[in-house]
Amino acid sequence: MESKEFMKHFQNVMEKWVSPIAQKMGQNQVLTAIKEGMISSLPFLILGSLFSIIVNFTYTPFTTWLASENLTQFLNLPYQFTMNSLAMIVAYFTTRSYCKQKEINYDIPSLLSRVSNFMCK
């Protein structure tokens, strides 16, 4: 019975204090663009992670076979590509999302975001 009262009190506190802050943050265009940019990068992350799981599988005969057939380096390429280019992917989709919110053409700003990534490296 005591845990139900605690949960009710916790829920009331969350609704009173945290909910208005979260609502304000949800309306912020910059934070929304960052959120959508990160969400848009998920397919790339999933693809790279899938190949990472295949290459680093815990069944030793399978990984030994991959190494003996020289497939480890080949199957590791998608993982390396996605992880090494993740900053460019997120920058592109964040810029694209922000431009869509502002209702402007996103071709030039998205290109500039990719170019600025190369300049910073």
CSV table of C-alpha atoms in Angstrom, one decimal:
chain,number,residue,atom,x,y,z
A,1,MET,CA,0.0,0.0,0.0
A,2,GLU,CA,2.9,2.3,0.8
A,3,SER,CA,4.4,2.0,-2.7
A,4,LYS,CA,1.1,3.0,-4.3
A,5,GLU,CA,1.1,6.2,-2.3
A,6,PHE,CA,4.7,6.9,-3.1
A,7,MET,CA,4.0,6.4,-6.8
A,8,LYS,CA,1.0,8.6,-6.7
A,9,HIS,CA,3.0,11.4,-5.0
A,10,PHE,CA,5.9,10.9,-7.5
A,11,GLN,CA,3.5,11.1,-10.4
A,12,ASN,CA,1.9,14.3,-9.0
A,13,VAL,CA,5.4,15.9,-8.6
A,14,MET,CA,6.4,14.9,-12.1
A,15,GLU,CA,3.2,16.4,-13.5
A,16,LYS,CA,3.6,19.6,-11.6
A,17,TRP,CA,7.3,20.3,-12.1
A,18,VAL,CA,8.7,18.2,-15.0
A,19,SER,CA,5.8,18.2,-17.4
A,20,PRO,CA,5.8,22.0,-18.1
A,21,ILE,CA,9.6,22.0,-18.6
A,22,ALA,CA,9.3,19.0,-21.0
A,23,GLN,CA,6.5,20.7,-22.8
A,24,LYS,CA,8.5,23.9,-23.3
A,25,MET,CA,11.5,21.8,-24.5
A,26,GLY,CA,9.3,19.9,-27.0
A,27,GLN,CA,8.2,23.2,-28.6
A,28,ASN,CA,11.8,24.5,-29.1
A,29,GLN,CA,12.6,24.3,-32.8
A,30,VAL,CA,16.4,23.8,-32.2
A,31,LEU,CA,15.9,20.9,-29.8
A,32,THR,CA,13.2,19.4,-32.1
A,33,ALA,CA,15.6,19.6,-35.1
A,34,ILE,CA,18.4,17.9,-33.1
A,35,LYS,CA,16.0,15.2,-32.0
A,36,GLU,CA,14.8,14.5,-35.5
A,37,GLY,CA,18.3,14.5,-36.8
A,38,MET,CA,19.3,11.9,-34.3
A,39,ILE,CA,16.2,9.8,-35.0
A,40,SER,CA,16.9,10.0,-38.8
A,41,SER,CA,20.3,8.5,-38.2
A,42,LEU,CA,18.9,5.3,-36.6
A,43,PRO,CA,18.7,3.3,-39.8
A,44,PHE,CA,22.4,3.8,-40.4
A,45,LEU,CA,23.2,2.9,-36.9
A,46,ILE,CA,21.1,-0.2,-37.0
A,47,LEU,CA,22.8,-1.4,-40.3
A,48,GLY,CA,26.3,-0.8,-38.9
A,49,SER,CA,25.5,-2.5,-35.6
A,50,LEU,CA,24.0,-5.5,-37.4
A,51,PHE,CA,27.3,-6.0,-39.2
A,52,SER,CA,29.2,-5.5,-36.0
A,53,ILE,CA,27.2,-8.2,-34.3
A,54,ILE,CA,27.9,-10.6,-37.2
A,55,VAL,CA,31.7,-9.9,-37.1
A,56,ASN,CA,32.0,-10.0,-33.3
A,57,PHE,CA,29.6,-13.0,-32.8
A,58,THR,CA,30.5,-15.0,-29.7
A,59,TYR,CA,30.4,-18.4,-31.3
A,60,THR,CA,34.2,-19.1,-31.9
A,61,PRO,CA,33.9,-21.5,-34.8
A,62,PHE,CA,31.9,-18.9,-36.7
A,63,THR,CA,34.4,-16.1,-36.1
A,64,THR,CA,37.3,-18.5,-36.9
A,65,TRP,CA,35.6,-19.4,-40.2
A,66,LEU,CA,35.1,-15.7,-41.0
A,67,ALA,CA,38.7,-15.0,-40.4
A,68,SER,CA,39.9,-18.0,-42.4
A,69,GLU,CA,37.8,-16.9,-45.4
A,70,ASN,CA,39.0,-13.3,-45.1
A,71,LEU,CA,35.4,-12.1,-44.6
A,72,THR,CA,36.0,-10.2,-41.3
A,73,GLN,CA,37.5,-7.1,-43.0
A,74,PHE,CA,34.8,-7.1,-45.7
A,75,LEU,CA,31.9,-7.5,-43.2
A,76,ASN,CA,33.4,-4.8,-40.9
A,77,LEU,CA,33.3,-2.1,-43.7
A,78,PRO,CA,29.6,-1.2,-43.2
A,79,TYR,CA,30.2,-0.8,-39.5
A,80,GLN,CA,33.3,1.4,-40.0
A,81,PHE,CA,31.5,3.5,-42.6
A,82,THR,CA,28.5,4.2,-40.5
A,83,MET,CA,30.4,4.9,-37.3
A,84,ASN,CA,33.0,7.1,-39.0
A,85,SER,CA,30.5,9.1,-40.9
A,86,LEU,CA,27.9,9.4,-38.2
A,87,ALA,CA,28.6,13.1,-37.5
A,88,MET,CA,28.0,14.0,-41.1
A,89,ILE,CA,24.8,12.0,-41.2
A,90,VAL,CA,23.4,13.6,-38.0
A,91,ALA,CA,24.5,17.1,-39.2
A,92,TYR,CA,22.8,16.6,-42.5
A,93,PHE,CA,19.5,15.4,-41.1
A,94,THR,CA,19.5,18.0,-38.3
A,95,THR,CA,20.0,20.8,-40.8
A,96,ARG,CA,17.4,19.4,-43.0
A,97,SER,CA,14.9,19.1,-40.2
A,98,TYR,CA,15.5,22.7,-39.0
A,99,CYS,CA,15.2,24.1,-42.5
A,100,LYS,CA,11.9,22.2,-43.0
A,101,GLN,CA,10.6,23.8,-39.7
A,102,LYS,CA,11.5,27.2,-41.0
A,103,GLU,CA,10.0,26.3,-44.4
A,104,ILE,CA,13.1,27.1,-46.4
A,105,ASN,CA,14.9,25.1,-49.0
A,106,TYR,CA,17.3,22.7,-47.3
A,107,ASP,CA,19.7,21.9,-50.1
A,108,ILE,CA,22.3,24.6,-49.6
A,109,PRO,CA,22.3,24.6,-45.8
A,110,SER,CA,22.6,20.8,-45.7
A,111,LEU,CA,25.5,20.9,-48.1
A,112,LEU,CA,27.2,23.6,-46.0
A,113,SER,CA,26.8,21.4,-42.9
A,114,ARG,CA,28.6,18.6,-44.6
A,115,VAL,CA,31.4,20.9,-45.8
A,116,SER,CA,31.8,22.3,-42.3
A,117,ASN,CA,32.3,18.8,-41.0
A,118,PHE,CA,35.2,18.3,-43.4
A,119,MET,CA,36.7,21.6,-42.4
A,120,CYS,CA,36.7,20.8,-38.7
A,121,LYS,CA,38.5,17.5,-39.1
